[in-house]
Coordinates of C-alpha atoms and ligand atoms in Angstrom, one line a residue:
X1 CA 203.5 103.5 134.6
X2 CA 202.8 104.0 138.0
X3 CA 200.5 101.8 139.6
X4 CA 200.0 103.7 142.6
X5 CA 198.8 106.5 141.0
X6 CA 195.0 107.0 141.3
X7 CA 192.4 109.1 139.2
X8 CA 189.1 110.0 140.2
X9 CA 190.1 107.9 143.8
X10 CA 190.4 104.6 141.5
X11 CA 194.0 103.0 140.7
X12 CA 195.3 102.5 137.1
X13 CA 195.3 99.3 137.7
X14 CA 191.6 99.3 138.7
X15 CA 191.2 101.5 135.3
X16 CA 192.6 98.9 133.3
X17 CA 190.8 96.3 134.8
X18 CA 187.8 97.9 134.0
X19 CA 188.1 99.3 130.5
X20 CA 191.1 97.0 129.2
X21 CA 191.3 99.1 126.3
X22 CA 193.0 101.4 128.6
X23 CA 196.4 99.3 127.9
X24 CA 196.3 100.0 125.0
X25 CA 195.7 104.0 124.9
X26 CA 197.8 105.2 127.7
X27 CA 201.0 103.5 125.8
X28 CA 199.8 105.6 122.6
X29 CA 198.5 102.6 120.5
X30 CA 196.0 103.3 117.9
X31 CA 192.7 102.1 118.9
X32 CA 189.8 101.4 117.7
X33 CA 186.5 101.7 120.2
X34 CA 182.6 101.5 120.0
X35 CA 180.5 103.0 122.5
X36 CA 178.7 100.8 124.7
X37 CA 176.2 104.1 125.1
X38 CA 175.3 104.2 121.8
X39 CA 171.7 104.4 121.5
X40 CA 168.7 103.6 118.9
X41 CA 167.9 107.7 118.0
X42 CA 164.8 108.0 119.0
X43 CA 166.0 106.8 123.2
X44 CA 168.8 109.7 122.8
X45 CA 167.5 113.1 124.1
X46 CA 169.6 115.2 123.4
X47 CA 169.2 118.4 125.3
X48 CA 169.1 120.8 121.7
X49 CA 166.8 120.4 119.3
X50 CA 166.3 120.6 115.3
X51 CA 164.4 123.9 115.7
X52 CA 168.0 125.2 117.5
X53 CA 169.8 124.3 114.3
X54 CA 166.7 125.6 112.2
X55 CA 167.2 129.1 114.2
X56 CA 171.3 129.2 113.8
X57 CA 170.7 128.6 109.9
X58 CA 168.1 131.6 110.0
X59 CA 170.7 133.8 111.6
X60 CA 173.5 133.0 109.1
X61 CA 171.0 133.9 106.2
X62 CA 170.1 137.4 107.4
X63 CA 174.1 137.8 108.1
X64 CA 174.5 136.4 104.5
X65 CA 174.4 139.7 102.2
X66 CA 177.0 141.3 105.0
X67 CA 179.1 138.2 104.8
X68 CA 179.3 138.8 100.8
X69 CA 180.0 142.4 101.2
X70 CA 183.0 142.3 104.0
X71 CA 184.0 138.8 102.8
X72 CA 184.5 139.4 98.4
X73 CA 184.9 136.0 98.3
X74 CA 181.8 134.7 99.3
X75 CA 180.0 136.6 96.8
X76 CA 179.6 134.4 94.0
X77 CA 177.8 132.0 97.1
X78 CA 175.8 134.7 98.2
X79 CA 177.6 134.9 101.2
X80 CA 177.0 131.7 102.4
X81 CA 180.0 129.7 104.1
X82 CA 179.8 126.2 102.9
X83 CA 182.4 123.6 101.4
X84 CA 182.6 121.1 98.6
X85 CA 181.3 117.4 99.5
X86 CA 183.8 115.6 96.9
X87 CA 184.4 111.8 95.5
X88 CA 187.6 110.6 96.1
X89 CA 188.1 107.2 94.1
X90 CA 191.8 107.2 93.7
X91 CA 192.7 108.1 97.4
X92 CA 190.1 105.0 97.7
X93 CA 192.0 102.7 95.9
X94 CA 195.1 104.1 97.1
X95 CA 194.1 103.3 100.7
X96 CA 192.8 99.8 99.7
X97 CA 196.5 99.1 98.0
X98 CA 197.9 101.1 101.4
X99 CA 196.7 99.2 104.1
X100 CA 195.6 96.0 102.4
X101 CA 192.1 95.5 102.6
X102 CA 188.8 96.3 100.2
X103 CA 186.8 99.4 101.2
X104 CA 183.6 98.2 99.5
X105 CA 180.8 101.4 98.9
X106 CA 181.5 105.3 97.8
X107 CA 184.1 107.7 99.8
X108 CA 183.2 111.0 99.8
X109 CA 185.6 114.4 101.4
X110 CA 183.9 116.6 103.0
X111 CA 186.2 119.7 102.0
X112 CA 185.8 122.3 105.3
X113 CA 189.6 122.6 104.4
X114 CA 188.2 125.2 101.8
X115 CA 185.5 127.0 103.7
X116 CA 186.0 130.1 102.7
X117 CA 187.2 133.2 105.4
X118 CA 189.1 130.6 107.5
X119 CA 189.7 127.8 105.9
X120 CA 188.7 125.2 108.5
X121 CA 185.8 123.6 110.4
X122 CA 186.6 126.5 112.5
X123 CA 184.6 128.8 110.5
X124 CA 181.4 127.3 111.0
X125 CA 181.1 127.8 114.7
X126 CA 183.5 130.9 115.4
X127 CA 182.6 133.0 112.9
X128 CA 178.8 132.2 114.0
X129 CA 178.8 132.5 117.3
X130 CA 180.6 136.2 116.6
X131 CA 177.8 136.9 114.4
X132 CA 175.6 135.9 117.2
X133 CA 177.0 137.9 119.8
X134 CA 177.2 141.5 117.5
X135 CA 173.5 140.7 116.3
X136 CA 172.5 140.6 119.9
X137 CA 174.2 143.7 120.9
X138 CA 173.2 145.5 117.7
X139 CA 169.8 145.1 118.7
X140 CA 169.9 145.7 121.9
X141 CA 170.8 149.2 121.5
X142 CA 168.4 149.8 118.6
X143 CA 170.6 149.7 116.0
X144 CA 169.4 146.4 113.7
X145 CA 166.1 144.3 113.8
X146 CA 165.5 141.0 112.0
X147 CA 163.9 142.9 109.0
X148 CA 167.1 145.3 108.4
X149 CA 169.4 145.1 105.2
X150 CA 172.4 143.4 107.3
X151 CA 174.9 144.9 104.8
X152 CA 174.4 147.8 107.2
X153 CA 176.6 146.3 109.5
X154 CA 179.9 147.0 107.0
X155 CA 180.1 150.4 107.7
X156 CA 182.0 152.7 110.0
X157 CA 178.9 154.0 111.9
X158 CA 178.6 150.1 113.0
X159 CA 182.7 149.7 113.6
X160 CA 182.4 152.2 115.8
X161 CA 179.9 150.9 117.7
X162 CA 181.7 147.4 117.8
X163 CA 184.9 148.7 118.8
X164 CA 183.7 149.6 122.5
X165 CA 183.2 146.0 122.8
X166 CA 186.2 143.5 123.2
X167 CA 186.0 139.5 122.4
X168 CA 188.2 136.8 123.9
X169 CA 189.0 133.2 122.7
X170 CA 191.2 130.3 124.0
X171 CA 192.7 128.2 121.3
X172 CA 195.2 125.9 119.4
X173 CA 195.2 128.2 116.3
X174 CA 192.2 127.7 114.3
X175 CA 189.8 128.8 116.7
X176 CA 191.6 132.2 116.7
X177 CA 192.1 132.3 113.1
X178 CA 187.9 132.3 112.8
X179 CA 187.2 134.5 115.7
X180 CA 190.4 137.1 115.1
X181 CA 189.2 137.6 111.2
X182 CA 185.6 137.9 111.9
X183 CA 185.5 139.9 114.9
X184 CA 188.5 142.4 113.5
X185 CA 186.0 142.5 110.5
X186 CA 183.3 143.7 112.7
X187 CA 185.3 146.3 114.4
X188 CA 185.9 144.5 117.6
X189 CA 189.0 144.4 119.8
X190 CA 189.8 141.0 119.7
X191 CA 192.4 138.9 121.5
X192 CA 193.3 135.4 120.7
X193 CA 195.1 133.1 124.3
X194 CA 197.4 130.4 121.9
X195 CA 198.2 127.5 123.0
X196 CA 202.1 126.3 122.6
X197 CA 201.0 124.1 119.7
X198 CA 199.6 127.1 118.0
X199 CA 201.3 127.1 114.4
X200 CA 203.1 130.8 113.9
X201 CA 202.0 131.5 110.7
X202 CA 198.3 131.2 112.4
X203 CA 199.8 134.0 114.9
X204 CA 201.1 136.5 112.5
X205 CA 198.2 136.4 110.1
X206 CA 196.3 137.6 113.2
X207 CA 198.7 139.9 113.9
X208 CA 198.6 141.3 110.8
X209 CA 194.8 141.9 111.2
X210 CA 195.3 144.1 114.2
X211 CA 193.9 140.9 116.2
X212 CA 196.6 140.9 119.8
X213 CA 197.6 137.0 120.0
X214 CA 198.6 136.2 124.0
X215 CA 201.4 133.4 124.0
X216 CA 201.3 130.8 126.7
X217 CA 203.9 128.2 127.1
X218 CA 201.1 125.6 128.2
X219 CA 198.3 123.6 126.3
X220 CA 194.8 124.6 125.3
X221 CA 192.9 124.2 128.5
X222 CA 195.4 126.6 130.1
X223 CA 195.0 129.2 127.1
X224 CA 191.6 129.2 127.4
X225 CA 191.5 129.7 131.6
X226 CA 193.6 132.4 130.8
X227 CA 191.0 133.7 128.1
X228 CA 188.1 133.6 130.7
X229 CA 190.0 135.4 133.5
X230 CA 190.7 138.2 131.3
X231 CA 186.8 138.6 130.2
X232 CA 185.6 138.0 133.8
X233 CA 187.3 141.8 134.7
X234 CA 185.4 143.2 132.2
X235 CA 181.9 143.8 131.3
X236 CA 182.5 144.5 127.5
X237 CA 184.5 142.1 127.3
X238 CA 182.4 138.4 125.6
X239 CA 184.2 135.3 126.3
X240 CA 184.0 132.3 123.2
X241 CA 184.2 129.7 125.8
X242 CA 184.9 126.6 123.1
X243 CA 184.4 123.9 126.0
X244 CA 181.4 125.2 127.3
X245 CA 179.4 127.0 124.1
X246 CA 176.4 126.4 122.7
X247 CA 176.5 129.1 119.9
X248 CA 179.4 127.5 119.0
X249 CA 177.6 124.2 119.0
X250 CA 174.9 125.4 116.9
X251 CA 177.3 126.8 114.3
X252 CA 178.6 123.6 113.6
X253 CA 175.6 122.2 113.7
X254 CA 173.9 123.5 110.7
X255 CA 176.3 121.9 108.7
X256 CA 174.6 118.7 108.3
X257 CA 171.5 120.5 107.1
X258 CA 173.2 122.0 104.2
X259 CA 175.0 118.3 103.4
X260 CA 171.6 117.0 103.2
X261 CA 171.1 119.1 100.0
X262 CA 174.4 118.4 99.0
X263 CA 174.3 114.6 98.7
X264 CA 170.8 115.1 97.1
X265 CA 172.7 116.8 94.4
X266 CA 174.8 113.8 93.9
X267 CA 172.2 111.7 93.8
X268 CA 173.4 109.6 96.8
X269 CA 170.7 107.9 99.1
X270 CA 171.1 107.8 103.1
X271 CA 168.3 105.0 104.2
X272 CA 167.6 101.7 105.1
X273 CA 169.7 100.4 102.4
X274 CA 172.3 102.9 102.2
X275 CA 173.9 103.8 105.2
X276 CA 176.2 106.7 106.3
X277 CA 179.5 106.8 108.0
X278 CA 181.0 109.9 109.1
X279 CA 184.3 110.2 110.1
X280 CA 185.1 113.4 112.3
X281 CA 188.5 114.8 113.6
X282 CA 188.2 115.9 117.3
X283 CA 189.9 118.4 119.4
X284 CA 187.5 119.5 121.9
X285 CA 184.4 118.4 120.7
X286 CA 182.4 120.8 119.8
X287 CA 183.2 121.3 116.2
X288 CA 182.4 117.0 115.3
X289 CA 180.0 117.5 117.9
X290 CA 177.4 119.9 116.5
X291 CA 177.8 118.3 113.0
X292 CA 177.1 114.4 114.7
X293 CA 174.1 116.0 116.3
X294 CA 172.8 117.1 113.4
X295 CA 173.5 114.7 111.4
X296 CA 171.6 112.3 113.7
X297 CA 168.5 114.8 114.0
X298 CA 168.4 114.0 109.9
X299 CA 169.2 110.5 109.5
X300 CA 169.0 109.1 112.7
X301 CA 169.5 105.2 112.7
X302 CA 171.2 105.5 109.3
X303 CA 173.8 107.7 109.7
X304 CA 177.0 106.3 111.9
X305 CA 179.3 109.0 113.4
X306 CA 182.7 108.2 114.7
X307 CA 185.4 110.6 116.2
X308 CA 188.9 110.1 115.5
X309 CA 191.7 111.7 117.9
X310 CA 195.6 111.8 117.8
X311 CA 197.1 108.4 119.6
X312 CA 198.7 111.6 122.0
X313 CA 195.5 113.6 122.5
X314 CA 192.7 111.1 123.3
X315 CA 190.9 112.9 125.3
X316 CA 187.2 112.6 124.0
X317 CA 187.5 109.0 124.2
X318 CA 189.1 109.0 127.5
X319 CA 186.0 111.5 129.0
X320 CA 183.3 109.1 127.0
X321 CA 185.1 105.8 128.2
X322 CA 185.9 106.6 132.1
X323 CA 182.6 108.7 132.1
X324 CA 184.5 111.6 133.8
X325 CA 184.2 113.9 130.8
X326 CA 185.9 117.1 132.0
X327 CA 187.3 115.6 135.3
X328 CA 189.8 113.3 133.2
X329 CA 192.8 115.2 131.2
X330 CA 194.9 113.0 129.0
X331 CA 197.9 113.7 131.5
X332 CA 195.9 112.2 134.3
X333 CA 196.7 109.0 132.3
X334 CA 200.1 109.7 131.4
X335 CA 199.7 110.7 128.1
X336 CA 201.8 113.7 127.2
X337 CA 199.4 115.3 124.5
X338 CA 201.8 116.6 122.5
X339 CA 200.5 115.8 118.2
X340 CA 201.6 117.4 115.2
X341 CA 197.7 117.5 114.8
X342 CA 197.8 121.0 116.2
X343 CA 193.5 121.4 115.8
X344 CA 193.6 118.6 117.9
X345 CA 195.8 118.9 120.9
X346 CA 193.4 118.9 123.6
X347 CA 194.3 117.6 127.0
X348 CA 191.1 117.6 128.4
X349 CA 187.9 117.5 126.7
X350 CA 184.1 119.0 126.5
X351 CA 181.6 118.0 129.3
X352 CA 178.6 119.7 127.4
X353 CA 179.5 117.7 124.3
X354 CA 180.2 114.9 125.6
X355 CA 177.0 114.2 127.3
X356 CA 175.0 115.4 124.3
X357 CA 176.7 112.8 122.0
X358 CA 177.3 109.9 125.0
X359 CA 174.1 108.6 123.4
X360 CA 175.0 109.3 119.6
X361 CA 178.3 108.4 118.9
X362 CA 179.0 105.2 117.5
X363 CA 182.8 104.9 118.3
X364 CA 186.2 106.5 118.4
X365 CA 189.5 105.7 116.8
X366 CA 193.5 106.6 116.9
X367 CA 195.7 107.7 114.9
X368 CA 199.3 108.0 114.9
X369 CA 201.2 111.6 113.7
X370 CA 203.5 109.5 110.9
X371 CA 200.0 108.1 109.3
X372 CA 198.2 111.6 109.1
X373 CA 201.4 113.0 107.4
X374 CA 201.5 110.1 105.3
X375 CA 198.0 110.1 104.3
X376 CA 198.7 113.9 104.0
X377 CA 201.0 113.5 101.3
X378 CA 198.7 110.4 99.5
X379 CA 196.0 112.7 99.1
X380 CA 197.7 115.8 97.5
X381 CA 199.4 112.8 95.0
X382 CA 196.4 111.0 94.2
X383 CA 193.7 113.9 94.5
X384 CA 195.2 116.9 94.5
X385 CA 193.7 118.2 97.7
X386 CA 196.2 119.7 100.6
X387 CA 195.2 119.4 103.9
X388 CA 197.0 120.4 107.4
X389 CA 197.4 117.2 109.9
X390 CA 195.1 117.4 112.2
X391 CA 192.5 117.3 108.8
X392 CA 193.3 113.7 107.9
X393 CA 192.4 112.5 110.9
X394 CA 189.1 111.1 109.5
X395 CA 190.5 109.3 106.6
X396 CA 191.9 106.2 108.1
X397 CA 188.1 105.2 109.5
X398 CA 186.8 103.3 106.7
X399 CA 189.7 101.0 106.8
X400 CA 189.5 101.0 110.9
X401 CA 185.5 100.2 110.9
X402 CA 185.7 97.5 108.3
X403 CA 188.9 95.4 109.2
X404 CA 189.3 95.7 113.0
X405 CA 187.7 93.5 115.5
X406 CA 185.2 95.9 117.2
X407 CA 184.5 97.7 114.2
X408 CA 183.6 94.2 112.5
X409 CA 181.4 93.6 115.5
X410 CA 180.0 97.1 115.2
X411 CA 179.1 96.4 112.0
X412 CA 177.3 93.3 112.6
X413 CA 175.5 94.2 114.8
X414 CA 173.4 96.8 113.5
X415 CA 172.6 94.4 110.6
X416 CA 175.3 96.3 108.3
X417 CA 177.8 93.7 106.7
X418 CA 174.7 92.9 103.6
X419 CA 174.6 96.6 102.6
X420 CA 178.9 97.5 102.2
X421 CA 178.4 97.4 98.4
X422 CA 175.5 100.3 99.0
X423 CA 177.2 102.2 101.6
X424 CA 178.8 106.1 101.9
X425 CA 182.0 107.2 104.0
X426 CA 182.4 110.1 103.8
X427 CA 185.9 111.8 105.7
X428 CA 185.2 115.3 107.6
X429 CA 188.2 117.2 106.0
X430 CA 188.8 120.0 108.7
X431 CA 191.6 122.2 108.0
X432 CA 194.2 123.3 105.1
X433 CA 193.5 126.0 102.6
X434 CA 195.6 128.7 104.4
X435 CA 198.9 126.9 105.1
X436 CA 201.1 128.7 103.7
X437 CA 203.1 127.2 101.0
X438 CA 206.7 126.4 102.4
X439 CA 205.2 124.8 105.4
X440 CA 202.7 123.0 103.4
X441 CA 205.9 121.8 101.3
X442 CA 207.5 120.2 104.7
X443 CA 204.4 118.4 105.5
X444 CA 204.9 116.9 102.3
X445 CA 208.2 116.0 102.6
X446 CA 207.6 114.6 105.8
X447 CA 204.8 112.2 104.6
X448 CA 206.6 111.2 101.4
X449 CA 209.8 110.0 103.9
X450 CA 207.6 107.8 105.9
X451 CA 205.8 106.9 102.6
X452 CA 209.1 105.4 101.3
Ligands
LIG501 C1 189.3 122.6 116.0 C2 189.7 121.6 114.9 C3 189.1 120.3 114.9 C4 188.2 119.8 116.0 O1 187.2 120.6 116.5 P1 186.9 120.6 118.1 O2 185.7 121.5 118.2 O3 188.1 121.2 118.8 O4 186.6 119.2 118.5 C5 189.4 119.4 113.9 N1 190.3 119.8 113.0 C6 190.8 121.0 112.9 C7 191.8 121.3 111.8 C8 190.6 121.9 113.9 O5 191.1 123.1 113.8

């Protein structure tokens, strides 16, 4: 490392001095970090509110009976797009047996792997904001109010009409997947700016949807620059700007709303006595974002959010940790961000995220790219569940929190150690239902060599 080198007009050295973790991080350890920001909820003002998240649920209800109709699958749910919240006892034990240590309370997967349409996180905030934008225009020219039949909208006379407009999104693959289905559904002309780590089977299922997929030999924040030049020349043209978006945010956002219900069903308390710990995979930001917004807005001091990032992509924690945000990448640090986490190769992260959850978050953590695929391969042994990398992120957390130093601390600090036995972790499962089957196969094999 060069000590010479400066960022943001202050040395490494002077960095590292600072924020000693820093060692650590830029030489790709995995780390585990509590945010000296965090706040008791009710100091943290967020800048969104509950009645935003109330108003994005409202929107994806009137969409519902269109949703069922272009999207056969989502019938049976009323065309609702929501995942399984499951128990996962043996991947428990297996963990415990895995990395040595007990992992007292209940683990719970939160299975966005299997939302339907696009089968990852992603389709919570692309597909909503798409719905969003067409809603918008629709009524703009006339053609739908919030009293209308929405089924209305699967029909040529409404293709039509979409097809004059264009949409453009910057992504590493996911993104593109949502926003290419939905959006081609519509009858928009949609192109999708990939990022080198973009998987190809994510580019020729788009392709084969009549979505056009632009290449680009550089990482995310470049494919999505590229994405907002070519929407600037054109009027028509609506931009998903994933670092930037709050329609995106919302999306995401109501998630926790409809987990609420969910954990009522299972008869699982979130209080005083029982607390929450969420553990969320980020690229970006946005997606873990909106869902640790919400999540706060509904359980406030009981509910402990923590982001998890590839030991090659940390760039959420680097923006949160420096408090540059934006004005940091990964590189700037000498960290190469290159992850077999595809969802969650992301140099550089959100600003508007990261200030909204500065004050929420309780910590971040690490992970290497041989544990995901090893944990990748655990979980289809022991639960039968498959998952792409960047999706197991999460799962190392409960381990992390209760048998490292700062998570220890963490814990004791907010008066947590008494109520373990009582507690719920539950791992944000984020991507993994449409890999196709032969690559699926040489994630296995890769997790079952470094499983031994
Ligand atoms: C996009 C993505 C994430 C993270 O979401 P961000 O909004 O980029 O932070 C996590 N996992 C998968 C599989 C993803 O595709």
């Amino acid at each position: 490392m060069e000590s010479k080198k400066q960022v943001a007009g202050k040395t490494f050295d002077g960095w590292m001095s600072e924020f000693p973790i820093l060692t650590d991080i830029v030489s790709t350890k995995a780390v585990f970090w509590t945010n000296p920001h965090y706040k008791p909820f009710e100091h943290a003002v967020p800048s969104l509110s509950e009645a935003d998240i109330a108003d994005a649920e409202a929107r994806l209800k009137r969409f519902a009976p269109y949703i069922a109709e272009a999207f056969p699958e989502t019938k049976e749910v009323g065309g609702i797009i929501e995942s399984p919240l499951v128990p996962i006892p043996q991947m428990q034990e297996e963990l415990e047996r895995q990395f040595g240590g007990a992992i007292p309370g209940r683990m719970l997967l939160k299975c966005d792997s299997h939302l339907p349409v696009s089968g990852s996180i992603k389709a919570r905030g692309g597909i909503y904001e798409v719905l969003a934008h067409a809603e918008e225009l629709a009524m703009q020219h006339g053609m739908l109010s919030v009293h209308n039949d929405y089924t209305v909208l699967h029909s040529d006379r409404f293709r039509q009409f979409f097809s004059n407009y264009s949409i453009v999104v910057g992504s590493t693959g996911n993104l593109g997947l949502s926003i290419g289905i939905i959006s081609a559904k519509l009858g928009f002309s949609v192109t999708v700016h990939m990022s080198a780590d973009a998987q190809q089977w994510k580019k020729d299922l788009l392709r084969s949807k009549g979505v056009s997929v632009v290449e680009h030999a550089t990482d995310y924040s470049k494919a999505v620059e590229e994405g907002r030049k070519q929407a600037e020349a054109d009027p028509t043209c609506y931009f998903i700007d994933d670092e930037n978006s709050k329609r995106l945010f919302l999306g995401y956002a109501v998630a926790a709303f409809r987990l609420k219900g969910q954990l009522e069903r299972l008869e699982i308390p979130v209080d005083q006595d029982h607390p929450l710990f969420v553990y969320l995979p980020c690229g970006v930001g946005g997606g873990p974002g909106g869902i640790a917004f919400s999540l706060k807005q509904i359980y406030k001091e009981h509910v402990h959010c923590f982001f998890s990032e590839p030991t090659h992509s940390p760039s959420m924690l680097l923006g949160l940790l420096t408090g540059l945000h934006d004005q940091v990448s990964v590189q700037d640090f000498g960290i190469d961000n290159k992850t077999s986490a595809d969802g969650l190769a992301v140099g550089r992260p959100s600003r508007f995220v990261g200030k909204i959850i500065e004050p929420l978050l309780s910590g971040t953590f690490t992970v290497d790219d041989e544990t995901l695929y090893t944990l990748l391969y655990t979980l289809s042994k022991k639960e039968n569940i498959e998952l792409e990398p960047s999706a197991l992120a999460g799962m190392p957390g409960p381990y992390r929190l209760l048998h490292s130093n700062a998570g220890v601390s963490y814990l004791k600090e907010h008066g947590l150690i008494d109520k373990l036995g009582n507690s719920t972790h539950m791992v944000w499962a984020t991507g993994g239902s449409m890999v196709p089957e032969p690559i699926m196969s040489e994630y296995m094999a890769k997790g079952s060599g470094s499983n031994g």
